[in-house]
XYZ file of C-alpha atoms in Angstrom:
710
model
C -13.392 -5.940 -36.819
C -14.197 -2.805 -35.050
C -11.447 -0.246 -36.073
C -11.689 1.175 -32.465
C -10.291 -2.148 -30.942
C -7.839 -3.090 -33.750
C -4.433 -3.906 -32.115
C -1.678 -2.193 -34.413
C -0.071 -4.229 -36.981
C 3.891 -5.066 -35.317
C 6.456 -3.191 -37.421
C 9.220 -5.591 -38.528
C 12.856 -4.399 -38.225
C 15.470 -6.459 -39.692
C 18.786 -6.612 -38.107
C 17.619 -4.370 -35.126
C 20.279 -4.066 -33.053
C 22.397 -2.336 -35.902
C 19.926 -0.178 -37.865
C 17.032 0.738 -35.610
C 16.988 4.586 -34.549
C 14.037 5.802 -32.183
C 13.282 9.261 -33.926
C 11.101 7.565 -36.382
C 8.509 7.059 -33.569
C 8.096 11.094 -32.905
C 4.569 11.240 -31.369
C 4.262 10.911 -27.369
C 3.057 7.579 -26.629
C 0.805 8.039 -23.662
C 0.359 5.829 -20.731
C -1.782 6.190 -17.232
C 0.795 6.834 -14.681
C 0.776 9.223 -11.867
C 1.901 12.654 -12.738
C 4.206 13.834 -9.960
C 4.901 17.174 -11.089
C 1.216 17.973 -11.232
C -0.129 16.083 -8.320
C 2.745 18.004 -5.795
C 2.113 21.350 -7.392
C 5.995 21.656 -8.416
C 6.592 23.827 -11.380
C 7.578 22.402 -14.435
C 10.740 23.791 -16.066
C 11.049 27.312 -16.890
C 12.325 29.129 -19.874
C 15.726 29.616 -18.117
C 15.542 25.847 -18.426
C 15.348 25.055 -22.148
C 18.086 22.416 -22.365
C 15.785 20.365 -20.001
C 12.692 20.980 -22.184
C 14.491 20.338 -25.252
C 15.543 17.208 -23.579
C 11.944 16.240 -23.174
C 11.301 16.769 -26.648
C 14.160 14.693 -28.043
C 12.705 11.685 -25.630
C 9.029 11.659 -26.553
C 9.177 13.995 -30.014
C 6.815 16.183 -31.601
C 7.815 15.662 -35.159
C 4.807 14.484 -37.699
C 4.128 10.748 -37.801
C 4.047 8.774 -41.231
C 0.569 7.507 -41.400
C 1.460 3.783 -41.731
C 3.850 4.694 -37.976
C 0.687 5.644 -36.318
C -0.316 2.472 -33.767
C -3.838 1.731 -33.576
C -4.693 1.868 -29.502
C -8.273 0.384 -28.723
C -9.863 3.377 -27.501
C -9.895 7.016 -28.150
C -8.028 8.808 -24.732
C -6.711 5.088 -24.290
C -3.552 6.520 -22.845
C -4.050 9.775 -20.717
C -0.310 10.427 -19.610
C 2.899 9.795 -21.172
C 6.446 8.706 -21.263
C 7.070 12.410 -20.919
C 5.745 11.851 -17.148
C 8.153 9.418 -16.274
C 11.015 11.045 -18.413
C 10.164 13.963 -16.393
C 9.891 12.710 -13.108
C 13.302 11.227 -13.832
C 14.846 13.853 -15.414
C 13.678 17.241 -13.590
C 15.480 19.936 -12.124
C 12.913 20.400 -9.024
C 13.633 19.960 -5.605
C 12.775 16.693 -3.668
C 9.700 18.184 -2.021
C 7.460 15.072 -1.869
C 9.742 11.851 -2.420
C 11.524 11.474 0.864
C 11.735 15.389 1.379
C 13.156 14.563 4.924
C 16.024 12.312 3.620
C 17.156 13.539 0.275
C 18.720 16.953 0.199
C 16.954 19.397 -2.325
C 20.333 20.883 -3.428
C 20.747 18.012 -6.135
C 18.829 16.110 -8.424
C 19.350 13.558 -11.192
C 19.648 13.935 -14.622
C 18.963 10.598 -16.660
C 19.923 10.633 -20.452
C 17.377 10.308 -23.001
C 17.089 6.852 -24.561
C 16.710 8.551 -28.219
C 20.599 9.897 -27.721
C 21.782 6.099 -28.516
C 23.295 5.957 -31.807
C 21.795 3.461 -34.413
C 24.384 0.960 -33.544
C 22.174 0.285 -30.272
C 25.585 0.532 -28.232
C 24.974 2.570 -25.054
C 27.416 5.172 -23.852
C 29.180 4.300 -20.471
C 27.904 7.422 -18.609
C 24.518 8.568 -18.948
C 23.783 10.223 -15.991
C 24.915 13.659 -14.530
C 24.204 15.532 -11.305
C 22.402 18.886 -11.803
C 22.406 21.367 -9.244
C 19.268 23.205 -8.306
C 18.386 26.190 -5.909
C 17.908 24.809 -2.485
C 14.552 25.577 -1.534
C 13.677 26.313 2.245
C 13.246 22.706 4.054
C 12.635 22.161 7.817
C 15.909 20.478 9.267
C 13.893 18.409 11.351
C 14.202 14.745 10.502
C 11.406 12.491 12.291
C 12.976 9.315 13.336
C 12.080 6.041 15.283
C 13.396 7.117 18.018
C 11.315 10.335 18.707
C 8.863 7.952 19.962
C 7.598 10.714 22.511
C 8.098 13.542 24.431
C 8.085 11.951 27.724
C 9.091 8.758 29.653
C 7.085 6.899 32.095
C 7.986 7.550 35.735
C 11.054 5.311 36.633
C 9.660 4.440 40.242
C 9.977 1.117 41.179
C 7.775 -1.295 39.524
C 5.039 -2.934 41.593
C 4.954 -6.343 40.627
C 1.684 -7.287 41.801
C 0.147 -10.753 41.431
C -2.470 -11.876 39.136
C -4.830 -12.660 42.102
C -4.644 -9.003 43.590
C -8.021 -7.294 44.193
C -8.866 -4.154 41.932
C -7.558 -1.118 43.134
C -9.258 2.288 43.133
C -10.170 3.891 39.959
C -8.699 7.027 38.753
C -9.225 9.112 35.818
C -8.282 7.020 32.661
C -5.155 8.156 31.232
C -4.567 8.578 27.386
C -2.535 6.048 25.349
C 0.015 8.518 25.052
C 0.365 9.258 28.779
C 2.249 7.257 31.373
C 1.361 3.623 32.171
C 0.785 3.953 36.099
C 1.004 1.048 38.631
C -2.474 1.619 39.173
C -3.391 0.981 35.526
C -1.077 -1.992 35.180
C -2.856 -3.652 38.201
C -6.137 -2.917 36.447
C -4.678 -4.989 33.296
C -3.574 -7.193 35.364
C -7.059 -8.125 37.136
C -8.520 -8.268 33.416
C -6.189 -10.927 32.850
C -6.929 -12.801 35.553
C -10.615 -12.803 34.569
C -9.237 -15.069 31.842
C -6.880 -17.461 33.706
C -8.362 -20.523 32.396
C -6.967 -19.783 29.231
C -3.660 -17.681 29.536
C -0.791 -19.551 28.816
C 1.064 -20.049 32.326
C 4.198 -18.812 31.200
C 2.825 -15.218 30.189
C 3.968 -12.558 32.323
C 2.314 -8.986 31.994
C 5.023 -6.111 30.405
C 6.374 -3.635 32.929
C 4.961 -0.535 32.520
C 7.778 0.857 30.538
C 7.528 -1.913 28.646
C 3.791 -1.414 28.065
C 4.406 2.350 27.362
C 7.251 1.763 24.827
C 5.213 -0.996 23.050
C 1.899 1.543 22.922
C 3.884 4.128 21.753
C 5.986 2.299 18.829
C 2.164 0.923 17.920
C 0.891 4.516 17.653
C 4.213 5.701 16.021
C 4.786 2.754 13.589
C 1.415 0.999 12.873
C -1.150 2.849 13.374
C -0.775 5.558 10.892
C -0.979 2.628 7.983
C -4.198 1.311 9.457
C -5.960 4.246 11.237
C -8.982 2.921 12.852
C -8.445 3.243 16.693
C -9.072 6.830 17.908
C -6.074 7.394 19.971
C -6.868 10.702 21.294
C -10.269 9.309 23.227
C -8.533 5.938 24.485
C -6.978 4.778 27.542
C -5.760 1.599 28.644
C -8.039 0.968 31.278
C -10.970 1.511 28.760
C -10.105 -1.177 26.245
C -10.733 -4.405 26.458
C -7.524 -6.560 27.587
C -7.354 -8.459 24.326
C -7.184 -4.806 22.363
C -4.410 -4.356 24.981
C -2.369 -7.002 24.522
C -2.860 -6.900 20.690
C -1.505 -3.250 20.431
C 1.588 -4.110 22.709
C 2.022 -7.245 20.746
C 2.841 -5.411 17.191
C 4.183 -2.471 19.305
C 7.035 -5.499 20.511
C 7.352 -6.533 17.042
C 8.518 -2.968 15.770
C 10.948 -2.997 18.964
C 12.021 -5.936 17.679
C 11.325 -8.101 20.565
C 10.099 -11.023 18.732
C 9.826 -13.693 22.099
C 7.292 -10.981 23.973
C 5.611 -10.623 20.611
C 4.575 -13.915 20.364
C 3.670 -14.008 24.359
C 1.513 -11.115 23.993
C -0.213 -12.463 20.429
C -0.943 -15.896 21.886
C -2.297 -14.521 25.127
C -4.363 -11.462 23.477
C -5.885 -14.502 20.753
C -6.790 -16.901 23.542
C -8.289 -14.229 25.293
C -10.408 -13.240 22.144
C -11.488 -16.466 21.492
C -12.485 -17.285 25.071
C -14.546 -13.891 25.266
C -16.349 -14.629 21.917
C -17.162 -18.240 23.498
C -18.484 -16.889 26.843
C -20.685 -14.476 24.805
C -22.007 -17.024 22.278
C -22.651 -19.489 25.457
C -24.795 -16.909 27.416
C -27.203 -16.321 24.486
C -27.269 -12.789 25.856
C -27.548 -10.908 22.236
C -29.275 -8.456 20.659
C -30.442 -7.893 17.046
C -28.554 -6.782 14.430
C -30.181 -3.053 14.255
C -29.987 -2.718 17.921
C -26.049 -3.634 17.785
C -25.718 -1.231 14.841
C -27.050 1.750 17.062
C -25.696 0.823 20.358
C -21.955 1.825 19.939
C -22.545 5.335 19.483
C -24.688 5.437 22.614
C -22.037 4.645 25.047
C -18.396 5.974 26.217
C -15.657 4.188 27.574
C -16.247 3.452 31.250
C -14.536 5.023 33.843
C -14.206 1.673 35.640
C -12.685 -0.504 32.687
C -16.302 -2.303 32.095
C -17.433 -1.981 28.346
C -20.919 -2.295 27.232
C -21.609 -5.598 25.018
C -21.421 -3.823 21.465
C -18.438 -2.091 22.365
C -16.754 -4.916 23.911
C -17.521 -6.472 20.843
C -15.784 -3.978 18.474
C -13.084 -3.849 20.467
C -12.648 -7.822 20.059
C -12.873 -7.183 16.576
C -10.358 -4.695 16.584
C -7.967 -7.164 18.488
C -8.360 -9.717 15.872
C -7.786 -7.551 13.094
C -4.328 -6.235 14.626
C -3.774 -9.979 15.343
C -4.497 -10.785 11.777
C -1.894 -8.631 10.253
C 0.672 -9.397 12.783
C 0.146 -13.212 11.606
C -0.134 -12.195 7.884
C 3.327 -10.170 7.564
C 5.433 -11.924 10.257
C 7.292 -15.143 10.121
C 6.886 -16.276 13.541
C 5.723 -20.072 13.065
C 3.608 -20.168 16.064
C 1.391 -17.514 14.721
C 2.048 -17.475 11.042
C -0.599 -20.115 10.364
C -3.503 -18.420 12.457
C -4.002 -15.667 9.668
C -6.921 -17.231 7.699
C -8.220 -18.927 10.981
C -8.589 -15.440 12.218
C -10.282 -14.115 8.908
C -12.970 -16.685 9.063
C -13.898 -15.502 12.684
C -13.491 -11.900 12.678
C -15.630 -11.820 9.120
C -18.281 -13.385 10.859
C -17.928 -10.817 13.818
C -18.111 -7.900 11.872
C -21.057 -9.447 9.981
C -22.901 -10.069 13.294
C -22.012 -6.363 14.422
C -23.514 -5.132 10.942
C -22.552 -3.738 7.638
C -24.351 -0.134 7.615
C -23.498 2.953 8.633
C -26.564 4.294 11.039
C -27.095 7.590 11.377
C -26.044 9.956 14.126
C -27.758 12.719 15.822
C -26.600 16.196 15.116
C -25.688 16.983 18.739
C -23.663 13.505 19.437
C -20.860 14.360 21.734
C -17.139 14.006 20.344
C -16.475 10.908 22.906
C -19.613 9.164 21.235
C -18.854 10.154 17.611
C -15.230 8.759 18.181
C -16.602 5.210 19.109
C -18.886 5.528 16.026
C -16.432 6.602 13.663
C -13.813 3.840 15.024
C -16.085 1.527 14.629
C -16.907 2.335 11.006
C -13.273 2.417 10.286
C -12.623 -0.990 11.936
C -15.032 -2.736 9.642
C -13.803 -0.433 6.673
C -10.201 -1.649 7.604
C -10.961 -5.284 7.729
C -12.889 -5.113 4.218
C -9.292 -3.874 2.870
C -7.360 -6.365 4.784
C -9.367 -9.035 3.326
C -8.359 -7.880 -0.048
C -4.747 -7.884 0.867
C -5.495 -11.582 1.718
C -6.683 -12.057 -1.888
C -3.300 -10.378 -3.136
C -1.425 -12.577 -1.090
C -3.137 -15.865 -0.914
C -5.299 -15.715 -3.986
C -8.592 -16.430 -2.452
C -11.930 -14.218 -2.426
C -12.628 -11.884 0.336
C -15.350 -13.054 2.620
C -16.792 -9.523 2.554
C -17.466 -8.421 -1.086
C -18.415 -4.454 -2.274
C -21.940 -5.340 -2.383
C -22.057 -6.511 1.391
C -20.869 -2.764 2.222
C -23.072 -0.551 0.097
C -25.077 0.682 3.293
C -21.869 1.872 4.615
C -20.478 5.555 4.569
C -16.900 6.156 3.946
C -14.617 7.537 6.485
C -14.307 11.219 7.745
C -11.553 13.317 6.857
C -7.867 12.783 8.645
C -7.978 16.276 10.372
C -11.454 15.529 11.907
C -10.462 11.983 13.227
C -7.437 13.232 14.502
C -8.990 16.401 16.530
C -7.759 16.113 20.270
C -10.710 18.475 21.679
C -14.185 18.493 21.074
C -13.375 22.186 19.880
C -11.296 21.176 17.234
C -13.547 18.154 16.216
C -16.456 20.625 15.739
C -14.262 22.940 13.635
C -12.888 20.262 11.550
C -16.538 18.261 11.049
C -18.098 21.457 10.097
C -16.001 21.577 6.793
C -17.129 17.921 5.277
C -19.954 15.816 4.534
C -21.053 12.446 4.325
C -19.982 10.456 1.108
C -21.601 6.829 0.741
C -19.545 4.250 -0.693
C -22.091 2.758 -3.004
C -22.544 6.192 -4.577
C -18.776 6.937 -4.829
C -17.835 3.605 -6.228
C -20.453 3.592 -8.617
C -19.402 7.137 -9.688
C -16.074 5.682 -10.746
C -17.569 3.787 -13.608
C -19.076 6.949 -14.975
C -17.707 8.630 -18.159
C -18.909 12.001 -17.307
C -17.384 11.960 -13.618
C -16.523 15.211 -12.387
C -14.886 16.343 -9.164
C -16.122 19.732 -9.582
C -18.539 20.721 -6.800
C -18.083 17.838 -5.170
C -16.801 17.168 -1.428
C -13.477 15.591 -1.368
C -12.924 12.296 -0.342
C -10.755 11.186 2.517
C -7.277 9.653 2.146
C -8.848 6.447 3.633
C -12.083 6.785 1.645
C -9.501 6.722 -1.410
C -7.841 3.744 -0.165
C -10.936 1.671 0.222
C -12.050 2.690 -3.125
C -8.763 1.443 -4.551
C -9.037 -1.774 -2.991
C -12.889 -2.012 -3.978
C -11.229 -1.854 -7.674
C -8.910 -4.554 -7.162
C -11.486 -6.680 -5.686
C -13.334 -6.010 -8.637
C -10.768 -6.776 -11.046
C -10.042 -10.050 -9.249
C -13.448 -11.146 -9.463
C -14.053 -10.278 -12.956
C -10.670 -12.103 -14.037
C -11.551 -15.334 -12.107
C -14.983 -15.012 -13.734
C -13.734 -15.387 -17.318
C -10.533 -17.543 -16.518
C -11.816 -20.765 -18.151
C -14.558 -19.177 -20.477
C -12.205 -17.093 -22.501
C -8.812 -16.241 -22.861
C -8.787 -12.430 -21.385
C -11.501 -10.065 -19.871
C -13.928 -8.990 -22.351
C -12.632 -5.710 -23.894
C -15.957 -3.590 -22.623
C -14.736 -4.636 -18.859
C -11.348 -3.707 -19.375
C -12.659 -0.356 -20.785
C -15.108 0.322 -18.069
C -12.441 -0.706 -15.725
C -9.993 1.643 -17.092
C -12.337 4.475 -16.912
C -12.924 3.876 -12.987
C -8.686 3.727 -12.529
C -8.801 7.062 -14.137
C -11.716 8.848 -12.278
C -9.902 7.358 -9.024
C -6.761 9.155 -10.013
C -8.754 12.404 -10.536
C -10.620 11.695 -7.233
C -7.277 10.896 -5.426
C -5.969 14.427 -6.800
C -9.181 16.175 -5.586
C -8.336 15.167 -1.967
C -6.403 17.780 0.102
C -4.480 15.517 2.055
C -3.286 13.368 -1.077
C 0.468 12.974 -1.068
C 3.375 10.835 -2.365
C 5.271 11.424 0.390
C 5.572 7.917 2.758
C 6.546 10.712 5.697
C 3.563 13.209 4.948
C 2.391 14.823 8.147
C -1.240 13.659 7.386
C -0.320 9.990 7.392
C 0.978 7.658 4.661
C -2.251 6.130 3.655
C -2.413 8.239 0.368
C 1.060 7.263 -0.491
C 0.077 3.485 0.068
C -3.076 4.178 -2.152
C -0.781 4.683 -5.023
C 1.052 1.078 -4.893
C -2.446 -0.462 -5.028
C -3.083 1.822 -7.939
C 0.028 0.584 -9.926
C -1.353 -2.992 -8.836
C -4.836 -2.548 -10.115
C -3.597 -1.415 -13.362
C -0.920 -4.296 -13.584
C -3.829 -6.822 -12.808
C -6.286 -5.795 -15.270
C -3.933 -5.376 -17.991
C -1.884 -8.580 -17.424
C -3.216 -12.177 -16.545
C 0.257 -12.896 -14.632
C -1.042 -15.881 -13.045
C -3.244 -17.114 -10.037
C -0.356 -16.502 -7.303
C 3.287 -15.536 -6.424
C 3.278 -18.379 -3.760
C 3.616 -16.063 -0.857
C 1.768 -18.351 1.624
C 4.825 -20.556 1.534
C 6.949 -17.718 2.958
C 9.807 -19.701 1.150
C 11.918 -17.530 -1.348
C 13.019 -20.785 -3.336
C 9.062 -21.720 -4.016
C 8.097 -18.260 -4.755
C 11.200 -18.088 -7.368
C 10.242 -21.593 -8.797
C 6.487 -20.129 -9.514
C 7.923 -17.373 -10.936
C 10.125 -19.253 -13.413
C 7.325 -21.512 -14.216
C 4.858 -18.639 -14.707
C 3.719 -18.183 -18.521
C 5.548 -15.308 -20.445
C 3.536 -12.133 -20.928
C 1.599 -11.626 -23.919
C 2.840 -8.280 -25.854
C 0.072 -6.318 -26.745
C -0.190 -2.449 -27.201
C -1.992 -2.487 -23.745
C 0.255 -3.993 -21.839
C 2.590 -0.803 -22.405
C 0.757 1.053 -19.594
C 1.206 -1.529 -16.904
C 4.694 -1.779 -18.033
C 5.181 1.959 -17.651
C 3.564 1.847 -13.961
C 5.991 -0.682 -13.083
C 9.024 1.274 -14.340
C 7.755 4.468 -12.675
C 7.650 2.245 -9.514
C 11.401 1.359 -10.390
C 12.369 5.019 -10.987
C 11.269 6.030 -7.319
C 13.891 4.479 -5.321
C 16.418 4.545 -8.029
C 16.259 8.758 -7.998
C 15.989 8.813 -4.345
C 19.008 6.262 -3.847
C 18.705 2.687 -3.560
C 20.758 2.281 -0.577
C 19.325 5.509 0.920
C 15.616 3.819 0.785
C 16.983 0.235 2.258
C 18.247 2.222 5.093
C 14.734 4.586 5.583
C 12.045 2.164 4.294
C 11.683 -0.211 7.330
C 9.502 2.669 9.233
C 8.173 4.409 6.123
C 6.857 2.317 3.645
C 3.839 -0.232 3.906
C 3.713 -3.651 3.175
C 1.219 -2.697 0.183
C 4.276 -1.305 -1.194
C 6.361 -4.648 -0.877
C 3.567 -6.306 -2.550
C 3.111 -3.752 -5.212
C 6.869 -4.074 -5.661
C 7.091 -7.986 -6.282
C 4.154 -7.617 -8.870
C 5.684 -4.586 -10.677
C 9.188 -6.758 -10.408
C 7.592 -9.859 -11.994
C 5.520 -7.915 -15.170
C 8.505 -5.545 -16.066
C 10.806 -8.730 -15.917
C 8.697 -11.221 -17.421
C 7.893 -8.446 -19.985
C 11.666 -7.712 -21.067
C 12.010 -11.591 -21.372
C 8.902 -11.983 -23.670
C 11.398 -9.508 -25.765
C 14.261 -11.634 -25.556
C 13.509 -14.377 -28.136
C 14.628 -13.746 -31.387
C 11.212 -13.879 -32.991
C 10.219 -11.121 -30.598
C 13.248 -8.892 -31.386
C 12.408 -8.923 -34.783
C 9.011 -7.334 -34.247
C 9.802 -5.046 -31.701
C 7.370 -2.128 -31.859
C 9.076 1.856 -31.361
C 7.090 2.043 -27.759
C 8.900 -1.093 -26.456
C 12.076 0.045 -27.639
C 11.773 3.249 -26.242
C 10.479 1.332 -22.792
C 13.510 -0.756 -23.051
C 16.078 1.985 -23.396
C 14.265 3.615 -20.473
C 14.684 0.900 -18.221
C 18.140 0.540 -19.216
C 18.731 4.249 -18.555
C 17.411 3.588 -15.413
C 19.650 1.002 -14.360
C 22.859 2.607 -15.177
C 22.326 4.905 -12.034
C 22.556 1.585 -9.906
C 25.266 -0.779 -8.948
C 23.436 -3.102 -11.289
C 24.056 -1.266 -14.872
C 24.061 -3.561 -17.748
C 27.498 -3.571 -19.682
C 28.391 -1.163 -22.432
C 28.006 -3.465 -25.337
C 24.309 -3.819 -24.243
C 22.446 -4.626 -27.423
C 18.621 -4.953 -27.780
C 19.045 -7.295 -30.503
C 20.750 -9.821 -28.303
C 18.538 -12.228 -26.075
C 21.451 -12.995 -23.306
C 21.514 -8.868 -22.992
C 17.852 -8.837 -22.623
C 17.834 -11.426 -20.198
C 20.501 -9.583 -18.142
C 18.433 -6.685 -18.146
C 15.465 -8.359 -16.870
C 17.720 -9.974 -14.005
C 19.027 -6.798 -12.941
C 15.656 -5.148 -12.632
C 14.672 -7.710 -10.027
C 18.177 -7.005 -8.174
C 17.791 -3.455 -7.990
C 14.383 -3.625 -6.454
C 15.678 -6.732 -4.046
C 18.656 -4.217 -3.137
C 15.958 -1.634 -1.942
C 14.775 -3.901 0.717
C 18.265 -4.462 2.215
C 17.693 -2.676 5.246
C 19.406 -2.762 8.352
C 16.435 -4.576 9.884
C 13.110 -5.522 8.780
C 9.957 -4.910 11.126
C 7.933 -7.535 9.098
C 9.382 -10.746 7.945
C 7.432 -10.908 4.718
C 9.723 -7.807 3.468
C 12.963 -10.164 3.691
C 11.041 -12.709 2.096
C 10.204 -10.524 -1.049
C 14.264 -9.800 -1.158
C 15.098 -13.142 -0.825
C 12.453 -14.122 -3.524
C 13.864 -11.356 -5.984
C 17.330 -12.229 -5.832
C 16.590 -15.777 -6.529
C 14.347 -14.719 -9.409
C 17.062 -12.916 -10.997
C 19.550 -15.686 -10.787
C 17.008 -18.099 -12.612
C 16.063 -15.527 -15.140
C 19.718 -14.927 -15.974
C 21.010 -18.320 -15.625
C 18.064 -20.646 -16.881
C 16.278 -18.213 -19.493
C 12.629 -19.301 -20.285
């Protein structure tokens, strides 16, 4: 066998609970995880903090190996970051400048005790955590809250309830979505609804001006930044198709916790979108694909509320995209089953519109460019959301990476957010176009480098990590019934791609692990998907989590019945990713995260959390059998103790008599890992029901793990 891929021999350990001591394992075990200090530019501990540096050395060790103790990992450079990264993250004395800086005081950090401080007996001290004080840094006192939805409210003049049959009013200048919804605007929307009276539910009532403004503002503040494909600065209610306005309002109503209005707006928008498609197909007035690819950038929004057909088509697609997202994440029985039905229609609509990016003239006006970029971003978000369906439902995406080879990646965030022609020109001068095909292919190159290259956008990085997850899914499906696991060469090449993606992520100016980053949470969301990619590449955790049922009992039973994780040296990397994910809410404060994550954390984090919890708990279960305990490796022992140390900072600390050699102790640790994650989702109210489903599922899984075992 090739020595480069030989697995390390298991190290037998007799009477582990009483005789094993970690210091014999003295070289750092490197694992690909996110080095938070490096990415955020935070300083490492200085010489004045020698006690902290010594603590890191105690955890990771720098004494020589004995030759027989050196584990053989599959590839040179197989693991590029180390346990030290996670230990440093959990144990550093630096201010909270990245993780929930607006919620956590910079005055206090958390110091975790090293697992190596445990005695040979395996007993764990009661008090491992201690508070450490740091010098406070200058920090803005301004804390963004959901109540700050806008600087002004619409006029409170008496509402004019105009009947649907009223003639169209005189046209005035379209207002931006942030501006007041006037009586004139509402009248125009009413008349647009009336055009589809044959399919509009009889009980439907268009929201008042105040409600429309509230919903649209809630959409922009709560949802838009996670899926930034609408060009808000140039949009107006008058210039949008009615199904898009209603879809925006429906999601806004969801964020305002108005479920009845949410469902009503969803059903009406969906009915109008389908009817518009039916009418367009029936009219047989269509252009060739190439014409439709070039037409959108040649028109701006019409001041009279009418749209060229290609703009109308893409706005219908945008409405369906929002409706599909709403149907996927909500738990409204009336709309839940529509998610996959909308997916099929949307895939056809986007393909018909074209999956290639046409060239733009150099002197294109800002408004036309905005339509062009919004159209491109719409197709990319569709591509990404189909991948989320793959994660949730275990179904292949109807749009593959090869289908979008002819598209350019989105522009930088600052360019897309520019609020005037002058600001747009200034931002646009600093960037160039990046081809998806070139960017994706480059990730698999061993000599990848960001030196001298134009930085990708945060949304571009988000798209590429979705493409990598799709790649992993398809490779695993190909080999699922042909062999036990993905071939070593495929795993190695994908690991190179993931490592290069991290380098590209760090090279992007707007990258941040802060969900409240002023440039948006897309970069933060991408890191959750990176963890998920590592987990799915290195561990076959089964075909699905039964999430499509929305039934916590069925999800928990699927968890219990899933096969145990196969212990391999390679598995330590995704396990450390899962532990790193757990360390974030623990370090911030599980209860604090529970109270604030509703409007900060994306659904991607809920999905990644479920997979991280599943992997880490199953891995701990796999170590709980007597046979496994006898053969536990130093790296595995160190990871167990690190997880135990983290849990000591929560409400679910395991008893002081915790013993690695005890199957019951290990099962309790596995169960409490699930409980801590569930606690992080105990918010006052969740916008999307799937978050509550994840929480309830984790709680049930914890009980099953502790009571039933394997």
